[in-house]
Short mmCIF file of C-alpha atoms in Angstrom, two decimals:
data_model
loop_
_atom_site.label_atom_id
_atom_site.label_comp_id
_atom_site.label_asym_id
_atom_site.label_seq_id
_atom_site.Cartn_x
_atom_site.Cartn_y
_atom_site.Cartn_z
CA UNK A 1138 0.00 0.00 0.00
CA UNK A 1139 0.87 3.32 -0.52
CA UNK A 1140 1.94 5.81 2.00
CA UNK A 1141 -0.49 8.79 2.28
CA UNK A 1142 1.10 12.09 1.44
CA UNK A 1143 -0.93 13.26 4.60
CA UNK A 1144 2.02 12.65 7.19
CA UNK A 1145 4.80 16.04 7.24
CA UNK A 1146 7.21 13.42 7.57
CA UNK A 1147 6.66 10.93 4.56
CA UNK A 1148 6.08 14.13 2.93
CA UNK A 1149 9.53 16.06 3.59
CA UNK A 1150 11.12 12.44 2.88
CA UNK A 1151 9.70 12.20 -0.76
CA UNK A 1152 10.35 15.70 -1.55
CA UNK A 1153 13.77 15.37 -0.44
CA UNK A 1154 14.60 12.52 -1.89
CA UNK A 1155 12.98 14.35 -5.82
CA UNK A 1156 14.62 17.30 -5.21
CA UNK A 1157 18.03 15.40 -4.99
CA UNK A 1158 17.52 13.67 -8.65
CA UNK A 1159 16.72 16.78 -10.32
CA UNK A 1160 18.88 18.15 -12.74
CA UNK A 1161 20.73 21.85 -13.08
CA UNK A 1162 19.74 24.71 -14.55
CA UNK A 1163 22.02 27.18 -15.73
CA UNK A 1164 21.83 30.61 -16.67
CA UNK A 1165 18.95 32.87 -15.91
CA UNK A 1166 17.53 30.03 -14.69
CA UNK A 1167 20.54 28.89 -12.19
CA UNK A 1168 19.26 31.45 -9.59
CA UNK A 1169 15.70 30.73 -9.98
CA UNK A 1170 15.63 27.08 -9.70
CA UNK A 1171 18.02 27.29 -6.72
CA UNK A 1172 15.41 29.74 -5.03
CA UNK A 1173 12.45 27.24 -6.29
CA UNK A 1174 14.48 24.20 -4.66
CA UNK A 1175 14.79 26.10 -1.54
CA UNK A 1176 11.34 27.31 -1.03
CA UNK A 1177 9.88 23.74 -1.84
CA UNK A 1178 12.28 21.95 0.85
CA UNK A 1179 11.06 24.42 3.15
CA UNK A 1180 7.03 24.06 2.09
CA UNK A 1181 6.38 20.83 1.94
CA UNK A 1182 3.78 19.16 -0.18
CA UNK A 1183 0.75 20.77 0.51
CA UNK A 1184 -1.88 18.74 2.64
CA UNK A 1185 -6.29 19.13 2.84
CA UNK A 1186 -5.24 21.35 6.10
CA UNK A 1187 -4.71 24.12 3.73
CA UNK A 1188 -7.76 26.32 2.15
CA UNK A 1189 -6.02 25.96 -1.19
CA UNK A 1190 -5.69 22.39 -1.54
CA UNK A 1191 -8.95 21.44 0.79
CA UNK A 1192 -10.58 19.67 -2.01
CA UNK A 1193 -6.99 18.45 -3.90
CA UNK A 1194 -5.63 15.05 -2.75
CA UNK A 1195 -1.71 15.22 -3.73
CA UNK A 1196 -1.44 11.37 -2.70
CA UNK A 1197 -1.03 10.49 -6.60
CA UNK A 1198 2.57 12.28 -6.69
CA UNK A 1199 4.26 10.19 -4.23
CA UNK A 1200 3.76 6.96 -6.80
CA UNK A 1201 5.10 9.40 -9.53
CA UNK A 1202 8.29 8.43 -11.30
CA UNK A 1203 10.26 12.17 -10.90
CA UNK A 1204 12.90 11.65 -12.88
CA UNK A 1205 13.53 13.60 -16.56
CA UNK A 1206 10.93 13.43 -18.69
CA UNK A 1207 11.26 10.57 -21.53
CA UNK A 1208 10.19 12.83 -24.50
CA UNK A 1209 7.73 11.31 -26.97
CA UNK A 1210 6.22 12.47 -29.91
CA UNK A 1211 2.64 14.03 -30.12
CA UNK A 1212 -0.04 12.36 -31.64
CA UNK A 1213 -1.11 15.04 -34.60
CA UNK A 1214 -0.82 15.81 -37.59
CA UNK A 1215 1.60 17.30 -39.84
CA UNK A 1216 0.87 21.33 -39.35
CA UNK A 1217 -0.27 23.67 -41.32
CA UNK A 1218 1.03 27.41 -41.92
CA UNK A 1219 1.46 28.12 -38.00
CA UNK A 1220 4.60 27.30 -36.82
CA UNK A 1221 5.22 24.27 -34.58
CA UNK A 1222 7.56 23.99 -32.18
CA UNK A 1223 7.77 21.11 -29.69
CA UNK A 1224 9.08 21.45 -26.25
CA UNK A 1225 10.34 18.43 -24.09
CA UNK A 1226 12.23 20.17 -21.16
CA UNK A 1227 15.71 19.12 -22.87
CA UNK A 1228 16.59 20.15 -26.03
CA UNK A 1229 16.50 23.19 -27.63
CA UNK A 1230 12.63 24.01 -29.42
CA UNK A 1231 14.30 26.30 -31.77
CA UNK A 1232 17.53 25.05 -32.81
CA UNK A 1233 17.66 25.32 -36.58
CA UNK A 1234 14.15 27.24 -36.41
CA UNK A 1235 13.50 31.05 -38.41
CA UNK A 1236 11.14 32.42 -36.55
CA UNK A 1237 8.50 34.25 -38.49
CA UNK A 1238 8.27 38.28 -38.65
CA UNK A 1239 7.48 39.82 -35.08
CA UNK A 1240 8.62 37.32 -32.68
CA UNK A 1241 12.34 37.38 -31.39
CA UNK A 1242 14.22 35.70 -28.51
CA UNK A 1243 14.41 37.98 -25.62
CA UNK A 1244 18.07 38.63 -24.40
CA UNK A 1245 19.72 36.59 -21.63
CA UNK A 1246 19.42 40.10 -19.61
CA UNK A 1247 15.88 40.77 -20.57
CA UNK A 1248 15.13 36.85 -19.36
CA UNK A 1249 17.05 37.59 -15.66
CA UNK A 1250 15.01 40.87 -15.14
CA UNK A 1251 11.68 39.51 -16.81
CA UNK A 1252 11.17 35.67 -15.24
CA UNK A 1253 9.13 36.05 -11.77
CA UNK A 1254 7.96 39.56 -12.23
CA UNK A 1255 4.33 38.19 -12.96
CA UNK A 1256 4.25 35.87 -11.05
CA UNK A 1257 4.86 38.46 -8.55
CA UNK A 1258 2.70 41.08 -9.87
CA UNK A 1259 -0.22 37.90 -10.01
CA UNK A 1260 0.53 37.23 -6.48
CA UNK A 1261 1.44 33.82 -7.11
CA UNK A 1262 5.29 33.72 -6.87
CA UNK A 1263 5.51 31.54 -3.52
CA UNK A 1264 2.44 28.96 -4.94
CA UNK A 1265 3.51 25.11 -4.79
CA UNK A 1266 2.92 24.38 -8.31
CA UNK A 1267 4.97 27.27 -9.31
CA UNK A 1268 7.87 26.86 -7.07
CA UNK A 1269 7.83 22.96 -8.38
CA UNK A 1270 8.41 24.28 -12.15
CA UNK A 1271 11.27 26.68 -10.86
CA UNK A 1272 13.02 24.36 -8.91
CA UNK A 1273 12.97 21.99 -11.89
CA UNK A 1274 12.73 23.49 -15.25
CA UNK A 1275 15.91 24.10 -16.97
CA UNK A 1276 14.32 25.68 -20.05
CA UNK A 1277 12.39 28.57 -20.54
CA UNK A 1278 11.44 29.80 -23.99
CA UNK A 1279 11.24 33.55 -23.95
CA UNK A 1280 9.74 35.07 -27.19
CA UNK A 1281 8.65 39.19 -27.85
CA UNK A 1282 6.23 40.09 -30.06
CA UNK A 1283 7.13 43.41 -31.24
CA UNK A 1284 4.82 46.70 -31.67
CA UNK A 1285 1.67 46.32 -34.12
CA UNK A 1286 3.05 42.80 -35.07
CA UNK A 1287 0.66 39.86 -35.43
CA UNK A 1288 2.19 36.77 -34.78
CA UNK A 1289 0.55 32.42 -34.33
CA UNK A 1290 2.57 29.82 -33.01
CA UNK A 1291 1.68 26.54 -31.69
CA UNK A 1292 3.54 24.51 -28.85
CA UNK A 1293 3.46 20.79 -28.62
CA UNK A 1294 4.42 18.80 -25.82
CA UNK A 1295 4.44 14.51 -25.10
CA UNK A 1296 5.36 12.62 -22.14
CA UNK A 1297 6.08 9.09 -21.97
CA UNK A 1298 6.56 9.17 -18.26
CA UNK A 1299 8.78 11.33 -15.77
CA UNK A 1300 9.06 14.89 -14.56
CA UNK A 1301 8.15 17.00 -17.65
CA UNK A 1302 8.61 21.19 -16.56
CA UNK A 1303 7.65 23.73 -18.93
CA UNK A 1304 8.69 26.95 -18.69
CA UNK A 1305 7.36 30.47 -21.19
CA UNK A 1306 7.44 33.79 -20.71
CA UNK A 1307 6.16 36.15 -23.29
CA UNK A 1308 6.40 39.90 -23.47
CA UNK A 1309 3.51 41.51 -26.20
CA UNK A 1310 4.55 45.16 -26.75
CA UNK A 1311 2.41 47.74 -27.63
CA UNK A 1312 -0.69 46.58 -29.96
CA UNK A 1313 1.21 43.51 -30.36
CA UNK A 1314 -1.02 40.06 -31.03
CA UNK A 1315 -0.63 36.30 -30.51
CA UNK A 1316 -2.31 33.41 -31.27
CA UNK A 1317 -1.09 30.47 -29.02
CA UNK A 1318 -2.14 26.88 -29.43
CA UNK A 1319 -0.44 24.07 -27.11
CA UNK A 1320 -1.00 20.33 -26.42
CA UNK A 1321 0.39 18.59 -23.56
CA UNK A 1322 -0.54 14.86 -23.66
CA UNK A 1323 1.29 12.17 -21.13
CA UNK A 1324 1.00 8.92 -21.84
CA UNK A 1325 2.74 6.98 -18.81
CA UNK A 1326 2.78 7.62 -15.46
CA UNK A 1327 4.34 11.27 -14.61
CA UNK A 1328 4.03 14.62 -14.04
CA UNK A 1329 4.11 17.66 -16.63
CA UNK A 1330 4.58 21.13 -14.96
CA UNK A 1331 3.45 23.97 -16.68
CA UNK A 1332 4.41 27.99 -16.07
CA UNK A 1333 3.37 30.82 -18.20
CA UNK A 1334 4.13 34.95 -17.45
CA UNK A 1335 2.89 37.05 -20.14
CA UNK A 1336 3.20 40.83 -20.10
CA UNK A 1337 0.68 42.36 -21.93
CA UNK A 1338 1.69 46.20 -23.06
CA UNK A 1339 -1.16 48.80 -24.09
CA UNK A 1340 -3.63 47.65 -26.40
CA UNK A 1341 -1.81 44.39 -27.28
CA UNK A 1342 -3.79 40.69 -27.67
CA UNK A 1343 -2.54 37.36 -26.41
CA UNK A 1344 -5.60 34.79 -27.33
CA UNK A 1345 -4.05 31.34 -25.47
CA UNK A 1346 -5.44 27.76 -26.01
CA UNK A 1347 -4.66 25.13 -24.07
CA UNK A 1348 -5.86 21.40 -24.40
CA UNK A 1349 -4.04 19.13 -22.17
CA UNK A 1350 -5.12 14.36 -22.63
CA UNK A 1351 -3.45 12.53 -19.61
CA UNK A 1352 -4.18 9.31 -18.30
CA UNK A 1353 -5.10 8.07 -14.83
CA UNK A 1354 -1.39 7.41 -13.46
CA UNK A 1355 -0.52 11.47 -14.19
CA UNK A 1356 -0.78 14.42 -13.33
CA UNK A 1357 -0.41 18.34 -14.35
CA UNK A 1358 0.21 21.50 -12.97
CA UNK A 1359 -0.60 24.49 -15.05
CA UNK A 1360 0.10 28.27 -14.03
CA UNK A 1361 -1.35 31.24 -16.08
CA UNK A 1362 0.07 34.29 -14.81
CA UNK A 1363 -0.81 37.35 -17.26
CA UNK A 1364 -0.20 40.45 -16.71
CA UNK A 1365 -2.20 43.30 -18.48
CA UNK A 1366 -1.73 47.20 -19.30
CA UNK A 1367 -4.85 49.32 -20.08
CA UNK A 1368 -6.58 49.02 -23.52
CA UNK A 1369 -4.88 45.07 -23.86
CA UNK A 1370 -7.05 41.97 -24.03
CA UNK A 1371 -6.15 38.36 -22.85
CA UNK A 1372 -8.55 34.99 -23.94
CA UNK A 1373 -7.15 32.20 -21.85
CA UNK A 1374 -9.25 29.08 -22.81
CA UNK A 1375 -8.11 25.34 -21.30
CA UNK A 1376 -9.36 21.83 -21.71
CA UNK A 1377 -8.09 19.24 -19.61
CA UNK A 1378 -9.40 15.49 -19.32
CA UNK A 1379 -8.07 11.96 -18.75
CA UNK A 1380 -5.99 12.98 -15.93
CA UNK A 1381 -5.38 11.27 -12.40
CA UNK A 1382 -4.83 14.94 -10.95
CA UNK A 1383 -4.81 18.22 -12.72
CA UNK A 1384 -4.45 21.29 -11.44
CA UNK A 1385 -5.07 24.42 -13.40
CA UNK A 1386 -4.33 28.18 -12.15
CA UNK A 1387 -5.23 31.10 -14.46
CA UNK A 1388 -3.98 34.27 -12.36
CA UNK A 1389 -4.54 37.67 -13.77
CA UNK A 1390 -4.26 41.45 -13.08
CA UNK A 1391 -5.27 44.73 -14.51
CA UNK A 1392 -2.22 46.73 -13.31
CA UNK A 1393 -4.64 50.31 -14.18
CA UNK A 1394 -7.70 48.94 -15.19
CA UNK A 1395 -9.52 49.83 -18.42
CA UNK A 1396 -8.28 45.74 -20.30
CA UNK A 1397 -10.48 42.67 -21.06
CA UNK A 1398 -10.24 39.44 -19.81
CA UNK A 1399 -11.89 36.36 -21.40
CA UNK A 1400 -11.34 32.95 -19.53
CA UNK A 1401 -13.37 29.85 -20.57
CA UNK A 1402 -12.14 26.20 -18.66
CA UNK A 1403 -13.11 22.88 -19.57
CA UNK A 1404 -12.32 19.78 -16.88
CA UNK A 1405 -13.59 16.26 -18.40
CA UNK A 1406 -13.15 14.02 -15.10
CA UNK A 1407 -14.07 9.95 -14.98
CA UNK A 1408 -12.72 7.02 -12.57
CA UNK A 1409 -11.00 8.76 -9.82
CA UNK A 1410 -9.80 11.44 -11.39
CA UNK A 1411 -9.48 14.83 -9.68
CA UNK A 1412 -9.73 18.56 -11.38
CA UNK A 1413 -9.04 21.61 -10.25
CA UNK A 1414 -9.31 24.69 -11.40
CA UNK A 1415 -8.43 27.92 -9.01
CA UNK A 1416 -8.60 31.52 -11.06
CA UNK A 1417 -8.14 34.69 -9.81
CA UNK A 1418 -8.58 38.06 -11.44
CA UNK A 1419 -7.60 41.39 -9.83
CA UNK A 1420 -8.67 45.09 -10.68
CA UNK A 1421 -6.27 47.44 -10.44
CA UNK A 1422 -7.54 50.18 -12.03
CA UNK A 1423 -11.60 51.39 -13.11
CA UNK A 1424 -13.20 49.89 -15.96
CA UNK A 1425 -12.18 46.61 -16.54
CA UNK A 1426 -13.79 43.77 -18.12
CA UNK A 1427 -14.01 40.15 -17.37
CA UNK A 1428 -16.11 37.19 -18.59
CA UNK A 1429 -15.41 34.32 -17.21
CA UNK A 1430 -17.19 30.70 -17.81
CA UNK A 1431 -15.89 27.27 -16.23
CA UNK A 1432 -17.56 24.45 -17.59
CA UNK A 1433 -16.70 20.58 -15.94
CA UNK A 1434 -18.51 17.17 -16.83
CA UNK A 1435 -17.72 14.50 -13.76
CA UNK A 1436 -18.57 10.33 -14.23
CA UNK A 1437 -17.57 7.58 -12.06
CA UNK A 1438 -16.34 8.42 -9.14
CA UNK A 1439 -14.78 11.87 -10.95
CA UNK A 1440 -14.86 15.20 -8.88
CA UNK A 1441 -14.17 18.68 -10.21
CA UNK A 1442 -13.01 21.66 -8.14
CA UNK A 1443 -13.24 25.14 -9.24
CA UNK A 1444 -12.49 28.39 -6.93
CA UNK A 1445 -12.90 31.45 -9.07
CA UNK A 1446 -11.50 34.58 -7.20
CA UNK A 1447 -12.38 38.56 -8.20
CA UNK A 1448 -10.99 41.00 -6.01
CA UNK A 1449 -12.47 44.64 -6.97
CA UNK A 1450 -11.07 47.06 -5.14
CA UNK A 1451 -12.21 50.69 -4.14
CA UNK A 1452 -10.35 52.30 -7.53
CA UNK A 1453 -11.67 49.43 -9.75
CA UNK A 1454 -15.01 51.85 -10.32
CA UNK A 1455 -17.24 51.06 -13.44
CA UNK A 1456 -16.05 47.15 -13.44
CA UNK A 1457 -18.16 44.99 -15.62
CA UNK A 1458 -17.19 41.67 -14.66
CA UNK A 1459 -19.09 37.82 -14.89
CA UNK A 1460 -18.34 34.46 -13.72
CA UNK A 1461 -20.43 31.61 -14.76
CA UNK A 1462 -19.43 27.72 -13.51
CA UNK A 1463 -21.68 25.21 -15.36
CA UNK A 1464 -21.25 21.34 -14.16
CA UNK A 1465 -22.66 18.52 -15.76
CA UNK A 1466 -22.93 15.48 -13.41
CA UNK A 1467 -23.33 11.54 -15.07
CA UNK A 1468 -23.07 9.89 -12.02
CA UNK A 1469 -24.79 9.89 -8.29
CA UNK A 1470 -21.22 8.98 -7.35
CA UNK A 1471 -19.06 12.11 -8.97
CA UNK A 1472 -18.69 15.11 -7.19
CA UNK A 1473 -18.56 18.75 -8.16
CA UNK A 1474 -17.53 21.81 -5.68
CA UNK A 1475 -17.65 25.36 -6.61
CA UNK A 1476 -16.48 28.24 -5.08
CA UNK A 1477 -16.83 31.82 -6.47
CA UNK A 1478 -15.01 34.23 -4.63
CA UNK A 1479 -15.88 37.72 -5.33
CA UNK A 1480 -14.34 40.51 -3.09
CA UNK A 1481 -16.01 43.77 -4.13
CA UNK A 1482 -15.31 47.34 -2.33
CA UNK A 1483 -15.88 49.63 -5.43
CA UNK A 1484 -19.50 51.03 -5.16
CA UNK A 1485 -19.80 52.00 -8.98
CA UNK A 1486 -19.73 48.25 -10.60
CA UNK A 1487 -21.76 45.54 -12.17
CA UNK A 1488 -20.49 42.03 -11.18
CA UNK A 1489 -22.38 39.34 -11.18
CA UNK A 1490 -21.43 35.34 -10.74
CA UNK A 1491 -23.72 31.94 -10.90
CA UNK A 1492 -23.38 28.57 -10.72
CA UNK A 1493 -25.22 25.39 -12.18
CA UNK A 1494 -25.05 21.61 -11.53
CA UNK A 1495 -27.26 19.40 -13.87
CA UNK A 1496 -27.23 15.69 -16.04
CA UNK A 1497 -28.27 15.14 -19.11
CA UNK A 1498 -31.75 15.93 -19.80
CA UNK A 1499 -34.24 13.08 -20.29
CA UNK A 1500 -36.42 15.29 -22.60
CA UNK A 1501 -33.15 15.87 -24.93
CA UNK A 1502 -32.45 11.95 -24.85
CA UNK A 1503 -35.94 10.99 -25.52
CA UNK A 1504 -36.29 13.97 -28.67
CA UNK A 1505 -32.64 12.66 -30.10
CA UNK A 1506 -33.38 9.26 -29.85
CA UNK A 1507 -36.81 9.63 -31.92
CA UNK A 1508 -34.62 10.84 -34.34
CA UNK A 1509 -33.29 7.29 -34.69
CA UNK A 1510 -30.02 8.46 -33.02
CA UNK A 1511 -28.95 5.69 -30.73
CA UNK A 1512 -28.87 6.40 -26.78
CA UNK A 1513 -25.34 6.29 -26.39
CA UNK A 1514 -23.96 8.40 -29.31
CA UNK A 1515 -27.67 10.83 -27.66
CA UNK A 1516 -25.92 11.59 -24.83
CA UNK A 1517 -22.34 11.95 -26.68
CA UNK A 1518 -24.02 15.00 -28.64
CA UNK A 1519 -25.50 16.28 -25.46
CA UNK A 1520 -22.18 16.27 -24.09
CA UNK A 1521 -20.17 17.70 -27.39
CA UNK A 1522 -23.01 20.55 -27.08
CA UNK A 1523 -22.26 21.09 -23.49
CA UNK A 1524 -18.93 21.43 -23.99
CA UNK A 1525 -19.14 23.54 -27.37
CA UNK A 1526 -19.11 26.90 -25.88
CA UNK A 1527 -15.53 26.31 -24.43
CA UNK A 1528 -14.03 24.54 -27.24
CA UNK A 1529 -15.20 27.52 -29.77
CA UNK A 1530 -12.97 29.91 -28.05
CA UNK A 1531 -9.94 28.19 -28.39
CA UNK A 1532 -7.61 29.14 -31.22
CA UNK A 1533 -8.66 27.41 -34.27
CA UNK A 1534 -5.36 24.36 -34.44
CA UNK A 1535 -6.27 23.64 -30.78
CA UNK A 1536 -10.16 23.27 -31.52
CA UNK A 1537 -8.78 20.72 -34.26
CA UNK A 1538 -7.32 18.93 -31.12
CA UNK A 1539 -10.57 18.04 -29.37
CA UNK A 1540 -12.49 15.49 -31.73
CA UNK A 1541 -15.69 14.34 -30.13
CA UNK A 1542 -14.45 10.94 -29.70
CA UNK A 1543 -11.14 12.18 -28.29
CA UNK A 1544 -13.21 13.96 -25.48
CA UNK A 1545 -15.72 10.86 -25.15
CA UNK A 1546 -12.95 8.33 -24.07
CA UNK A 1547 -11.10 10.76 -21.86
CA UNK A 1548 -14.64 11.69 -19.81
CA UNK A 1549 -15.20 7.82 -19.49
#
């Protein structure tokens, strides 16, 4: 049997005994990962005694194999027009690449003085998950998008088992726009890390979608921190299913205000699996927008967290902001818990959240299958339509990523 995760001792001992097999960064990243290595030997793995990880249990990660990611290669198809670059934590993503007009490496001086400042800024520095990517990544791939430049890129990403840590950070000058499609799929027991800090300048666009396939015996950590300047819109859309544990953590802030954020979430849970979503969006400034929908479908013995935090403070006036979580239960033995968290002192705002939890709808079954459609491919539409809204906002390679069937046998 498995020890539990739950004792501080058996905890410290397996994070000890991980942090010891890592490998080096070097570089920009030499300081950081010490700091990360540091911080994490003096956490801990967080336990259910903590607010934050109340509904999370870690216990998965002590049977995780921690050692370097074996790189595999994604399942898809040749790509189109968009460039594709693949990143496995080891070797270089762009070595013998030209990347197209607008983008450019940021400078090894740029990278020092840029990595952590959103995560700061987010107020997520110090978070677990992110000081487990810093104390093990030992790549980060650090791309600009100029001024007025328009620029697509897709990221790929395949695990056949191991510690897999992913590290961007993206800096969108002014009126600047990106399209970003990534996959992450594992498919072996491990654990893929994910950390994103994009800095959005005045009037510049970052549109980000992320569909992540694991299996039962993984698990994924996946921090969002953006960063955005007045005038600047950011679409973070995510779909994550098949996982054991997944952890998701979009974390924005509206340094003065007057920006958009969009944020749609998808979590397809089944089995035992666990998914958890935490967001947080912070006005800094009067009249910012945010619309924000979280959409989960739970079977089996599946159960879906989400905790969606909006702090609007006194100069936040004139905020329009929405949060929607919409749950789709298939089972009497799944489990959904939802948490909005909306902490409003301006006076001079319209904010407004809900939540749903439903099944499929015998009327819909009954009309479909008079149709001649059989019951189970029914309640397969029903579920494709439930998920629709989410999938529609993602980039258009990543919603070429999420066949119907593909989603069918990950909810199972």
């Amino acid at each position: 049997m498995t020890a539990s995760l739950s004792a501080p001792t058996q905890r410290a001992a397996w994070l000890e005994q991980w942090l010891s097999q890592l490998p080096a960064a070097s570089g920009a990243l030499a300081a950081v990962q010490q700091r990360g290595r540091a911080a994490l030997a003096q956490q801990g793995v967080p336990s259910s005694r903590s607010e934050d990880w109340r509904f999370t249990d870690l216990s998965l990660l002590q049977a995780l194999p921690l050692a370097a990611a074996q790189p595999a290669q994604p399942t898809l198809a040749a790509g189109g027009s968009v460039l594709r670059l693949q990143l496995d934590g080891q070797s270089d993503p762009l070595a013998g690449v030209t990347l197209p007009a607008g983008l450019e490496l940021l400078s090894e001086a740029e990278l020092a003085q840029g990595l952590g400042h959103t995560l700061a800024a987010t107020g997520c520095q110090q978070h677990w998950p992110v000081e487990l990517n810093q104390a093990s990544a030992t790549q980060v791939l650090a791309l600009r998008v100029k001024s007025r430049a328009s620029a697509a890129l897709e990221l790929v990403s395949a695990s056949a088992g191991g510690m897999l840590p992913l590290r961007i950070l993206l800096v969108l000058e002014e009126k600047a726009q990106l399209d970003l499609s990534q996959l992450i799929e594992a498919r072996a027991a491990g654990l893929v890390s994910l950390v994103i800090e994009a800095h959005l300048a005045r009037s510049a666009q970052l549109r980000h979608g992320l569909v992540a396939f694991g299996q039962n015996d993984a698990a994924l950590f996946s921090h969002i921190a953006v960063e955005q300047e007045p005038e600047s819109q950011a679409a973070l859309s995510n779909v994550a299913a098949g996982w054991g544990l997944a952890r998701h953590e979009p974390r924005l802030v509206q340094v003065q205000g007057q920006a958009h954020s969009f944020l749609r979430g998808l979590q397809l849970v089944g089995g035992q699996q666990i998914a958890d979503t935490h967001s947080f969006v912070q006005f800094s400034g009067p009249e910012g927008e945010l619309d924000q929908v979280h959409k989960a479908v739970a079977a089996g013995q599946g159960r879906s967290v989400f905790n969606g935090a909006v702090r609007v403070p006194r100069e936040a006036q004139q905020t329009n902001a929405a949060q929607l979580s919409r749950n789709l239960l298939l089972s009497d033995r799944a489990r959904i818990d939802t948490k909005p968290e909306l902490e409003i002192v301006a006076d001079d705002v319209k904010c407004a959240h809900g939540a749903t939890v439903s099944s499929l709808q015998t009327d819909e079954l009954f009309y479909l299958q008079s149709r001649g459609i059989g019951a189970e491919q029914a309640a397969g539409l029903l579920k494709r339509a439930f998920c629709e809204e989410v999938l529609r906002a993602l980039p258009e390679p990543a919603r070429q990523w999420c066949p119907l069937d593909q989603l069918e046998l990950e909810s199972a």
